[in-house]
Short mmCIF file of C-alpha atoms in Angstrom, two decimals:
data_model
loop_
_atom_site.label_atom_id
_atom_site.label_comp_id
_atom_site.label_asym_id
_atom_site.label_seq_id
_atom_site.Cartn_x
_atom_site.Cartn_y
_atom_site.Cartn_z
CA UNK A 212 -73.05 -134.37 43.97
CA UNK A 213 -70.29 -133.15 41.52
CA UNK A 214 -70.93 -129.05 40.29
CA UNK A 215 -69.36 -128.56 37.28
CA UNK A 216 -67.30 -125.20 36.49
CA UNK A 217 -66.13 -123.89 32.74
CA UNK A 218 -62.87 -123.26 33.03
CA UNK A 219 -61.53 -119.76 30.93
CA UNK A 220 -59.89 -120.69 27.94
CA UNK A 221 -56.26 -119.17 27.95
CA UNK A 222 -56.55 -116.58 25.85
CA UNK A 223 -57.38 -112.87 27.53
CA UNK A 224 -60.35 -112.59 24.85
CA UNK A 225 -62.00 -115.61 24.80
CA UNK A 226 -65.69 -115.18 25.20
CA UNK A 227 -66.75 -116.04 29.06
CA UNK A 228 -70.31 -118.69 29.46
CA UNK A 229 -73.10 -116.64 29.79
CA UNK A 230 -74.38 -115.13 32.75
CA UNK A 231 -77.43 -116.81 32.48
CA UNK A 232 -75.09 -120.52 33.67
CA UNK A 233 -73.78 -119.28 36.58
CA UNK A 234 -74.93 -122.12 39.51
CA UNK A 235 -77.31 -120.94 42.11
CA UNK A 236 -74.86 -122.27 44.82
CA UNK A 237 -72.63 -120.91 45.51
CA UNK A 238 -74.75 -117.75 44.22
CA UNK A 239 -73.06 -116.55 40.60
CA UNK A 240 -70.61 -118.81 40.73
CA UNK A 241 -70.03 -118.78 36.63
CA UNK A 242 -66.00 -119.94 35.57
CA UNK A 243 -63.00 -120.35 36.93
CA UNK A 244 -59.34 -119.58 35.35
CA UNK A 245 -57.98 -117.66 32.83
CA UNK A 246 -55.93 -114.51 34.14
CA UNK A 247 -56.46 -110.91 35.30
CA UNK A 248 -55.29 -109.32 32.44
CA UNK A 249 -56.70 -105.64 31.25
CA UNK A 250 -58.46 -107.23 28.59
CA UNK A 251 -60.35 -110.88 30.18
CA UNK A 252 -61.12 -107.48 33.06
CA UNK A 253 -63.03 -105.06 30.91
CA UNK A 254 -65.04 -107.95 28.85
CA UNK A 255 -65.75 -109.38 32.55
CA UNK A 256 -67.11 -106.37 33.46
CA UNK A 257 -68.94 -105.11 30.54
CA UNK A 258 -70.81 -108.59 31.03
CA UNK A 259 -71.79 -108.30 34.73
CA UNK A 260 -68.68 -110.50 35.59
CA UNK A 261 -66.04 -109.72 38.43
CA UNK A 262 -63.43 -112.26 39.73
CA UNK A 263 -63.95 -113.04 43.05
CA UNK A 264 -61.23 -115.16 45.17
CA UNK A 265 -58.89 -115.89 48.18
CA UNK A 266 -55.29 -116.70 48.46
CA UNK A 267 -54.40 -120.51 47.23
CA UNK A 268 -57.66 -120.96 44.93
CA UNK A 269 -57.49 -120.31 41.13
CA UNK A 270 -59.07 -117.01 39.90
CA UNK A 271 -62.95 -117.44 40.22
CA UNK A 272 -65.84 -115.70 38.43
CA UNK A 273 -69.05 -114.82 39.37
CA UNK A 274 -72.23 -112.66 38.47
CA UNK A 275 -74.95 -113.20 41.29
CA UNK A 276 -78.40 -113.01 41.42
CA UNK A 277 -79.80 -110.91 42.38
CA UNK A 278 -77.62 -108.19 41.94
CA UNK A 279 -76.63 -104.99 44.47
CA UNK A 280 -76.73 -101.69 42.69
CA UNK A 281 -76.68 -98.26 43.81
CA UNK A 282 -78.78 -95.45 42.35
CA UNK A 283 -76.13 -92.68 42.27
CA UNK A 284 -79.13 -90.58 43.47
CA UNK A 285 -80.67 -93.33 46.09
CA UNK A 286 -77.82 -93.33 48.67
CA UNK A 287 -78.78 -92.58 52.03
CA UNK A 288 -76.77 -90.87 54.56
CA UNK A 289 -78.91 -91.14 58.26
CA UNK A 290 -80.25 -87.65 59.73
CA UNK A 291 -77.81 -88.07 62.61
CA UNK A 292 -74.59 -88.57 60.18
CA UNK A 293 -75.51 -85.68 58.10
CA UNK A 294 -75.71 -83.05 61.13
CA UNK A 295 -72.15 -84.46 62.57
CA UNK A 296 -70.79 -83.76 58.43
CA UNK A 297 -72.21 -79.75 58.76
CA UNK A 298 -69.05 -78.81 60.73
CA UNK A 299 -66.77 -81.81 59.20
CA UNK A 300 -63.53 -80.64 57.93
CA UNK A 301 -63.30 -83.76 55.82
CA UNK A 302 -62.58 -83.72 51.98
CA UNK A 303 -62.81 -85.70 49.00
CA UNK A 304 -60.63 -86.18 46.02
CA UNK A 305 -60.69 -88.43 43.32
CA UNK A 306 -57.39 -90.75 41.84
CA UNK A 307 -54.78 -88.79 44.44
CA UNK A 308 -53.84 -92.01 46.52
CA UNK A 309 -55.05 -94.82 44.49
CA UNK A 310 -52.68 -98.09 45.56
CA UNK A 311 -53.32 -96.25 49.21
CA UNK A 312 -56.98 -96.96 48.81
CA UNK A 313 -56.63 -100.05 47.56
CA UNK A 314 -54.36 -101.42 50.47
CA UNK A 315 -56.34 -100.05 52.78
CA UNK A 316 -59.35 -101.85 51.59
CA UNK A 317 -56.92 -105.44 51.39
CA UNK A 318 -55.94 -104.95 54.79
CA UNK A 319 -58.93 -103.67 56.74
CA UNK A 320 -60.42 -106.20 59.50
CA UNK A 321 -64.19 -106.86 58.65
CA UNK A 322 -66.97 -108.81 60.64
CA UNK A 323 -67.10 -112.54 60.40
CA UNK A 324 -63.94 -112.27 57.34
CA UNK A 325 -60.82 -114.03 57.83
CA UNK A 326 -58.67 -112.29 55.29
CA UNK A 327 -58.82 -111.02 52.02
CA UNK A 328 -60.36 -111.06 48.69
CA UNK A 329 -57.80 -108.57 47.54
CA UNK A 330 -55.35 -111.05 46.99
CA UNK A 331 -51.13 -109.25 45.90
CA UNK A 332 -52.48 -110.46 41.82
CA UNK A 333 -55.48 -109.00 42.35
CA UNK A 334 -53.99 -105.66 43.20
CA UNK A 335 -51.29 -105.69 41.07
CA UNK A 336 -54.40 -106.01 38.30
CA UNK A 337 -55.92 -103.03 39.28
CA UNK A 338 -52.99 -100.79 40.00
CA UNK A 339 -52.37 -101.94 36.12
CA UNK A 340 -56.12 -101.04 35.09
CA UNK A 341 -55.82 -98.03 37.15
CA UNK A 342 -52.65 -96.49 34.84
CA UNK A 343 -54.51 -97.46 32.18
CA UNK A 344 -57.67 -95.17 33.22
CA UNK A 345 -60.07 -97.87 34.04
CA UNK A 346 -59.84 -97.80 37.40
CA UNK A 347 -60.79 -95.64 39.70
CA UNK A 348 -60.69 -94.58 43.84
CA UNK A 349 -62.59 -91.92 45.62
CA UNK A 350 -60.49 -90.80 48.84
CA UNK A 351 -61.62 -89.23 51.98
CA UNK A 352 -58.98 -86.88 53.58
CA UNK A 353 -59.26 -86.11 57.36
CA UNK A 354 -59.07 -81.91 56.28
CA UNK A 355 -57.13 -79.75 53.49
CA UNK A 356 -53.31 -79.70 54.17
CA UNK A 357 -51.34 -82.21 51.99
CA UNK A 358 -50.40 -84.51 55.24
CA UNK A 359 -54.13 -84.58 56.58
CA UNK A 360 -55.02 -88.60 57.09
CA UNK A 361 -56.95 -90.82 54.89
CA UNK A 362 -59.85 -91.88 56.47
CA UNK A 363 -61.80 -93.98 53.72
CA UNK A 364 -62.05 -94.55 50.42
CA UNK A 365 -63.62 -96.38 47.03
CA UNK A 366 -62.27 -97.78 44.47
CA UNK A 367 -63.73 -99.60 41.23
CA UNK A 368 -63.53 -99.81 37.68
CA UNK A 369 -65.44 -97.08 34.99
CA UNK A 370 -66.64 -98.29 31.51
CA UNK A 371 -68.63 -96.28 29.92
CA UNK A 372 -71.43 -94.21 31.72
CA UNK A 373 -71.40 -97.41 34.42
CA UNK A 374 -69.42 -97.77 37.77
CA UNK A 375 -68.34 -101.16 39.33
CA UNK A 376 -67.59 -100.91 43.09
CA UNK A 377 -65.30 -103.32 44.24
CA UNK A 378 -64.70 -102.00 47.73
CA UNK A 379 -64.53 -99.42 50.60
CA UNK A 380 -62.95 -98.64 53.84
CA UNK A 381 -62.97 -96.99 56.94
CA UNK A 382 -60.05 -95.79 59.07
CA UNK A 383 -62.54 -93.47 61.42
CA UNK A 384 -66.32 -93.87 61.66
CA UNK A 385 -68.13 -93.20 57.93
CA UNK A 386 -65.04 -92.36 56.38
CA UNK A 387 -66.79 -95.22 53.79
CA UNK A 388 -69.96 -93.39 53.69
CA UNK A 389 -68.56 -90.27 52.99
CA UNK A 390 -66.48 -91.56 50.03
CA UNK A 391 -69.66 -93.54 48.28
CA UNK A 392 -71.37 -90.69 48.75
CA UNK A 393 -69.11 -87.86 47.13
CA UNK A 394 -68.63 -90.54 44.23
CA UNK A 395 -72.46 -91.18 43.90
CA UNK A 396 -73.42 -87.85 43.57
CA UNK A 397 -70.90 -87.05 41.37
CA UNK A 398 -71.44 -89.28 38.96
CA UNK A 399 -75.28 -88.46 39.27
CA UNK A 400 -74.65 -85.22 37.75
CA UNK A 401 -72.39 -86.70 34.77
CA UNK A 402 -75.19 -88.27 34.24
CA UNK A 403 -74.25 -91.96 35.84
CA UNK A 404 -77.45 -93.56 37.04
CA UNK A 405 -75.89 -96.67 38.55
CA UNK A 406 -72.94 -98.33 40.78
CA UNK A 407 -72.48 -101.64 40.73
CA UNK A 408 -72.14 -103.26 44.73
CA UNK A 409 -71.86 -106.57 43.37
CA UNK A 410 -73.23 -108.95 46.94
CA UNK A 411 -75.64 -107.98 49.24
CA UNK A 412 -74.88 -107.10 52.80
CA UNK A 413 -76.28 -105.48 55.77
CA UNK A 414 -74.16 -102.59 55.60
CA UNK A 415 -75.29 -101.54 51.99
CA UNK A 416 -78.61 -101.98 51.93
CA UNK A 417 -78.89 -99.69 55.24
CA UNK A 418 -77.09 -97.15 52.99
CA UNK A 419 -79.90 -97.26 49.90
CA UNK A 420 -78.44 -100.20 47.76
CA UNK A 421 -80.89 -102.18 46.77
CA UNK A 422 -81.44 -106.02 44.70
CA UNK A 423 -82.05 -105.94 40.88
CA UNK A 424 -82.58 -109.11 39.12
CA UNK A 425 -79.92 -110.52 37.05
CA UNK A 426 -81.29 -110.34 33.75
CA UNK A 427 -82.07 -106.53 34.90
CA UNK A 428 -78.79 -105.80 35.58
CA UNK A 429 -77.17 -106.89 33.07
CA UNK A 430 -79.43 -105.42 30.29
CA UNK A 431 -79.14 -102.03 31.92
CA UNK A 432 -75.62 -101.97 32.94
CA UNK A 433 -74.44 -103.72 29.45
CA UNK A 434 -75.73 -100.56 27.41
CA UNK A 435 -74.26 -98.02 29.90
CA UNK A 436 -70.45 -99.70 29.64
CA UNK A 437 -71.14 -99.13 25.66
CA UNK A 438 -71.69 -95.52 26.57
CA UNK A 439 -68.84 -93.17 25.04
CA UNK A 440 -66.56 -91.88 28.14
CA UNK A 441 -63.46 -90.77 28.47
CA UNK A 442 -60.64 -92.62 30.51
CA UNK A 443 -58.00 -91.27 32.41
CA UNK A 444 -57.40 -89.59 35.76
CA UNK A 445 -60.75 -88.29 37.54
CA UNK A 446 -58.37 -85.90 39.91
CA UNK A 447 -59.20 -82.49 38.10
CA UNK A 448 -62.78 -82.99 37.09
CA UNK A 449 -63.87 -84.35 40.56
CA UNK A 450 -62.02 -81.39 42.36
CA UNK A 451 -61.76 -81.32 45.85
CA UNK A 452 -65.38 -81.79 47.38
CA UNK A 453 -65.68 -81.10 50.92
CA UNK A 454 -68.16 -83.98 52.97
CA UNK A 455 -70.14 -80.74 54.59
CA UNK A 456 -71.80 -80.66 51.54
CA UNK A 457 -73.56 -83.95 51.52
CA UNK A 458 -74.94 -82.55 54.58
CA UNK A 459 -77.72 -81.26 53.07
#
């Protein structure tokens, strides 16, 4: 049975189909083609759209459902994990070692994955996004002193009042954790109410995510990316946040 595909028109703001026509299987599959461009990247987002792709395939497009979301006050940190953060001398920062984030993320081994999503263009697109202001990492430094290790991070794009995760790392046990976390309860008291986790896994549904429906999603997420909100470096207004505090 042939599945047919829309492929993107050429130009960086042609409209994209509607959510609504993305196939069942593969789950969200919606378009493929087009480019990864700072404009076809913000009206993908601001319609519940993300590309999606390995090495050797054209750029694909999807918007699943359901969806995985975060409320930024509904992630959970275990009992255990919080008492070993009480003495931690982690840290996090905001936007102070973006492309380090990102390559991390590109290049860390993960269960049952043979490599990587995060594809040279694909970085290159959100390096570019990320000078631009749309794009945005949370980094988790091993303690204070400028030469102290990174030990995970977040990174994802901001429009609006709404966050869209792309992806996390770990370089020592719940370095990820720790950087959701910080960025989740920072953005709850901005006044964010939501992170975008885009597929559902194991891993982020033990850590509160949790399924919306499509339609859901995209209603509520659509009028927070029309939100008014500053872009631009988060590295002075997030501060330096040490993890002990997510102890509590």
């Amino acid at each position: 049975m042939s599945i047919h595909v829309p492929r993107l028109d050429d130009d960086p703001a042609a409209p994209f189909p509607g959510a609504d026509t993305a196939l069942r299987q593969p789950d969200g599959l919606l378009a493929f083609g087009g480019d990864l461009s700072p404009p076809r990247l913000l009206n993908a987002y601001r319609h519940g759209i993300f590309p999606w792709y390995s090495e050797g395939q054209p750029i694909l497009w999807w918007s699943p459902d359901p969806r995985m979301v975060f409320r930024t006050d509904g992630v959970r940190l275990s009992s255990r994990f919080r008492r070993t953060l009480r003495a931690s001398p982690w840290v996090a920062r905001a936007d102070s070692a973006f492309e380090q984030v990102i390559e991390r993320c590109a290049t860390a081994p993960r269960r049952g994955q043979h490599g990587t999503w995060i594809t040279p263009a694909m970085r290159e697109a959100y390096l570019r996004m990320h000078r631009l202001g749309h794009a945005h990492s949370v980094e988790v430094f091993a303690g204070h002193s400028p030469g102290a290790a990174l030990v995970g991070g977040i990174y994802g794009i901001a429009i609006g009042r709404m966050f869209f995760g792309e992806s996390m790392f770990s370089s020592a046990s719940g370095g990820s954790k720790v950087a959701l976390a910080a960025l989740a309860r920072w953005l709850h008291g901005r006044g964010w109410p939501l992170i975008d986790a885009q597929v559902e896994n194991a891993h982020l549904l033990a850590l509160g995510a949790q399924r919306m429906p499509r339609r859901a999603f995209l209603e509520e997420a659509g009028a927070l990316a029309t939100a008014a909100a500053d872009t631009g470096a988060w590295t002075s207004a997030f501060g330096e946040r040490p993890a002990s505090r997510l102890a509590g």
